Every structure is written in C-alpha cells, then in structure tokens.
Short mmCIF file of C-alpha atoms in Angstrom, two decimals:
data_model
loop_
_atom_site.label_atom_id
_atom_site.label_comp_id
_atom_site.label_asym_id
_atom_site.label_seq_id
_atom_site.Cartn_x
_atom_site.Cartn_y
_atom_site.Cartn_z
CA UNK A 1 -174.58 -36.25 -6.67
CA UNK A 2 -171.41 -38.28 -6.56
CA UNK A 3 -168.08 -36.55 -7.10
CA UNK A 4 -165.22 -38.69 -8.16
CA UNK A 5 -161.79 -37.16 -7.98
CA UNK A 6 -158.74 -38.59 -9.67
CA UNK A 7 -155.52 -37.55 -8.06
CA UNK A 8 -152.42 -37.67 -10.19
CA UNK A 9 -149.06 -37.79 -8.47
CA UNK A 10 -147.18 -35.43 -10.74
CA UNK A 11 -143.92 -35.92 -8.85
CA UNK A 12 -144.00 -39.69 -9.42
CA UNK A 13 -144.91 -39.19 -13.07
CA UNK A 14 -142.17 -36.59 -13.64
CA UNK A 15 -139.34 -39.11 -13.98
CA UNK A 16 -137.19 -37.25 -11.46
CA UNK A 17 -134.54 -39.16 -9.57
CA UNK A 18 -133.97 -38.00 -6.01
CA UNK A 19 -130.34 -38.14 -4.87
CA UNK A 20 -130.00 -38.19 -1.08
CA UNK A 21 -126.51 -37.31 0.15
CA UNK A 22 -127.35 -38.65 3.62
CA UNK A 23 -127.11 -42.16 2.17
CA UNK A 24 -123.38 -41.60 1.58
CA UNK A 25 -122.56 -40.39 5.09
CA UNK A 26 -120.04 -42.64 6.82
CA UNK A 27 -121.49 -43.54 10.20
CA UNK A 28 -118.18 -44.12 11.98
CA UNK A 29 -117.27 -41.96 14.95
CA UNK A 30 -115.31 -38.77 14.23
CA UNK A 31 -112.44 -37.88 16.55
CA UNK A 32 -109.76 -35.22 16.61
CA UNK A 33 -106.20 -36.13 17.51
CA UNK A 34 -104.55 -32.93 18.71
CA UNK A 35 -100.77 -33.21 18.64
CA UNK A 36 -100.56 -30.33 21.15
CA UNK A 37 -100.85 -32.96 23.88
CA UNK A 38 -97.46 -34.31 22.77
CA UNK A 39 -95.63 -30.96 22.92
CA UNK A 40 -92.98 -30.27 25.52
CA UNK A 41 -94.27 -27.34 27.64
CA UNK A 42 -96.81 -26.74 24.90
CA UNK A 43 -94.08 -25.28 22.69
CA UNK A 44 -92.15 -27.90 20.82
CA UNK A 45 -92.07 -31.54 19.91
CA UNK A 46 -89.18 -33.53 21.31
CA UNK A 47 -88.46 -36.37 18.92
CA UNK A 48 -87.30 -38.92 21.48
CA UNK A 49 -90.35 -38.40 23.73
CA UNK A 50 -92.73 -38.38 20.78
CA UNK A 51 -91.32 -41.58 19.30
CA UNK A 52 -91.64 -43.27 22.69
CA UNK A 53 -95.27 -42.15 22.93
CA UNK A 54 -96.00 -43.43 19.42
CA UNK A 55 -94.42 -46.76 20.25
CA UNK A 56 -96.37 -47.30 23.49
CA UNK A 57 -99.74 -45.67 22.79
CA UNK A 58 -102.80 -47.92 22.34
CA UNK A 59 -103.66 -47.21 18.69
CA UNK A 60 -106.36 -49.91 18.68
CA UNK A 61 -108.62 -47.46 20.52
CA UNK A 62 -109.07 -45.75 17.11
CA UNK A 63 -110.40 -48.90 15.44
CA UNK A 64 -113.11 -48.01 12.89
CA UNK A 65 -113.00 -44.31 13.74
CA UNK A 66 -112.47 -41.38 11.42
CA UNK A 67 -109.57 -39.28 12.67
CA UNK A 68 -108.68 -35.66 11.99
CA UNK A 69 -105.13 -34.79 13.06
CA UNK A 70 -104.54 -31.19 14.11
CA UNK A 71 -102.26 -29.03 16.23
CA UNK A 72 -104.27 -26.39 18.08
CA UNK A 73 -101.17 -24.90 19.74
CA UNK A 74 -99.11 -22.16 18.18
CA UNK A 75 -96.09 -24.38 17.70
CA UNK A 76 -93.89 -25.56 14.88
CA UNK A 77 -94.47 -29.26 14.39
CA UNK A 78 -92.29 -31.09 11.87
CA UNK A 79 -94.11 -32.78 9.01
CA UNK A 80 -92.68 -36.17 9.88
CA UNK A 81 -94.61 -36.11 13.19
CA UNK A 82 -97.94 -36.00 11.34
CA UNK A 83 -96.70 -38.70 9.00
CA UNK A 84 -95.76 -40.90 11.96
CA UNK A 85 -99.21 -40.45 13.50
CA UNK A 86 -100.93 -41.27 10.20
CA UNK A 87 -98.82 -44.39 9.84
CA UNK A 88 -99.77 -45.62 13.30
CA UNK A 89 -103.46 -44.72 12.98
CA UNK A 90 -104.14 -46.07 9.48
CA UNK A 91 -104.13 -49.80 10.32
CA UNK A 92 -106.96 -49.19 12.81
CA UNK A 93 -108.87 -46.09 11.74
CA UNK A 94 -111.33 -46.00 8.87
CA UNK A 95 -109.95 -42.66 7.66
CA UNK A 96 -107.09 -40.40 8.73
CA UNK A 97 -106.70 -36.82 7.52
CA UNK A 98 -104.72 -33.74 8.44
CA UNK A 99 -107.12 -30.95 9.25
CA UNK A 100 -110.38 -30.13 10.95
CA UNK A 101 -113.49 -32.24 11.32
CA UNK A 102 -114.85 -30.29 8.34
CA UNK A 103 -111.88 -31.47 6.28
CA UNK A 104 -112.56 -35.01 7.45
CA UNK A 105 -116.20 -34.79 6.32
CA UNK A 106 -115.10 -33.49 2.92
CA UNK A 107 -112.72 -36.41 2.46
CA UNK A 108 -115.28 -38.97 3.62
CA UNK A 109 -117.90 -37.67 1.19
CA UNK A 110 -115.40 -37.38 -1.68
CA UNK A 111 -114.40 -41.01 -1.28
CA UNK A 112 -118.00 -42.22 -0.94
CA UNK A 113 -119.25 -40.23 -3.93
CA UNK A 114 -116.32 -41.32 -6.10
CA UNK A 115 -117.67 -44.89 -5.88
CA UNK A 116 -121.01 -44.00 -7.49
CA UNK A 117 -121.79 -45.64 -10.82
CA UNK A 118 -122.58 -42.52 -12.84
CA UNK A 119 -123.98 -44.59 -15.74
CA UNK A 120 -127.17 -44.98 -13.70
CA UNK A 121 -127.72 -41.22 -14.01
CA UNK A 122 -126.96 -40.78 -17.74
CA UNK A 123 -129.55 -38.51 -19.35
CA UNK A 124 -131.66 -38.36 -16.18
CA UNK A 125 -133.27 -35.44 -14.36
CA UNK A 126 -131.84 -35.46 -10.84
CA UNK A 127 -132.97 -33.64 -7.72
CA UNK A 128 -130.30 -33.43 -5.03
CA UNK A 129 -132.28 -33.62 -1.81
CA UNK A 130 -132.01 -30.38 0.10
CA UNK A 131 -133.63 -31.05 3.46
CA UNK A 132 -131.44 -33.32 5.52
CA UNK A 133 -131.95 -34.67 9.01
CA UNK A 134 -128.27 -34.02 9.68
CA UNK A 135 -125.93 -31.17 8.82
CA UNK A 136 -124.19 -32.07 5.57
CA UNK A 137 -121.10 -30.20 4.38
CA UNK A 138 -121.51 -27.84 1.44
CA UNK A 139 -118.49 -29.58 -0.09
CA UNK A 140 -120.63 -32.73 -0.59
CA UNK A 141 -123.18 -30.76 -2.62
CA UNK A 142 -120.40 -29.25 -4.72
CA UNK A 143 -118.81 -32.66 -5.25
CA UNK A 144 -122.03 -34.36 -6.39
CA UNK A 145 -122.74 -31.44 -8.75
CA UNK A 146 -119.27 -31.84 -10.29
CA UNK A 147 -119.79 -35.58 -10.71
CA UNK A 148 -123.32 -35.47 -12.13
CA UNK A 149 -123.07 -32.45 -14.47
CA UNK A 150 -121.25 -34.27 -17.29
CA UNK A 151 -123.80 -37.11 -17.46
CA UNK A 152 -127.26 -35.91 -16.44
CA UNK A 153 -129.93 -34.03 -18.36
CA UNK A 154 -130.56 -31.68 -15.43
CA UNK A 155 -129.74 -31.11 -11.77
CA UNK A 156 -132.09 -29.49 -9.31
CA UNK A 157 -131.78 -28.81 -5.60
CA UNK A 158 -134.51 -29.22 -3.01
CA UNK A 159 -137.47 -31.56 -2.97
CA UNK A 160 -139.27 -32.90 -6.08
CA UNK A 161 -142.28 -30.70 -5.30
CA UNK A 162 -140.19 -27.55 -4.96
CA UNK A 163 -136.82 -27.36 -6.70
CA UNK A 164 -134.19 -24.81 -7.58
CA UNK A 165 -132.65 -25.39 -11.03
CA UNK A 166 -128.89 -25.85 -10.93
CA UNK A 167 -127.93 -27.23 -14.33
CA UNK A 168 -129.65 -28.07 -17.60
CA UNK A 169 -127.85 -29.68 -20.51
CA UNK A 170 -128.33 -27.84 -23.74
CA UNK A 171 -128.99 -30.38 -26.46
#
C-alpha cells in the first residue's frame, strides 16, 4: 500500500510578513568617550586645557564609529564641553550622542527605522521576529510597534509558527 502525504506549509500560506530588526542594526563600532579623562584632578574641567586638547587630539580615529559621550566622574561639566566634543566628532563619526551605549543603540535604531517605507506594510499582518542572534534593545521593539501600528492589520511578536499577538486593527 502506497501512502502519499501532502505537506502544506501553513506559515508560507498565511500571508504573514516577518520583520527582522537585526537587518536595521548599524554595524559600525560603538565607543564611549568619557570626558572624565579631561578633568583636572578628576574634579573639574579647565577650559584652557580642554580647548587645547580638543584642538590637538586626533579626531580621525573616530572615523565611521558610533560614539556615546559620557562623564563617569562625579563632576560638574559645563554643557559647552559636550557641545565642543560633538562638534569635533561629528565630521568623522557615524553617530554622536550624549549618554550610554544603550542610548546610542536607541538613537541608531530610531534613525534606521525612521527610513522605512511604511506603505509596504499597509494592511499587512506583520510578525516582528523575536529570536535574534544578537541582543537588541527593547527600545527598537517599541519603536517599530509605534511605527507599524497605524498602518498594519496586525502585529505579532515571535516566529511565524509561534506568535504573541500585540495589535489587531478593528475594522
């Protein structure tokens, strides 16, 4: 007796679109610039010394990198110092932010996701891929949910074979 089995790929037939946040990850190196290294005795910023450092430092070493500017010391740093660093870094770095590496990731994803043509997702059922090979910030998942909700039919989280419903448009 011959048994013939027909397998139907229900995931492929479902019409789901998988959205993979990993595809929007900027691959450039992430670095932290800690202004504490420019403080006099680790306590305060001396303008003359700082301006001399800014003038003579090799800013090209940040070419193509993503830079988070912080001050890890318990010191009062004037706002203009951060502005001066940003001004010197920006011609070389891909991105410059004030804050932690987590803040940097949030900004990188926000900028990448803002470039998405949302018309491609109008009325669609979207699954935001949940299992990533790298650690993605929660902020990226929140951002893509905010962007997709106004245009899609539904948003799910996970894998097409096992999803958690997030949003469903009520028609």
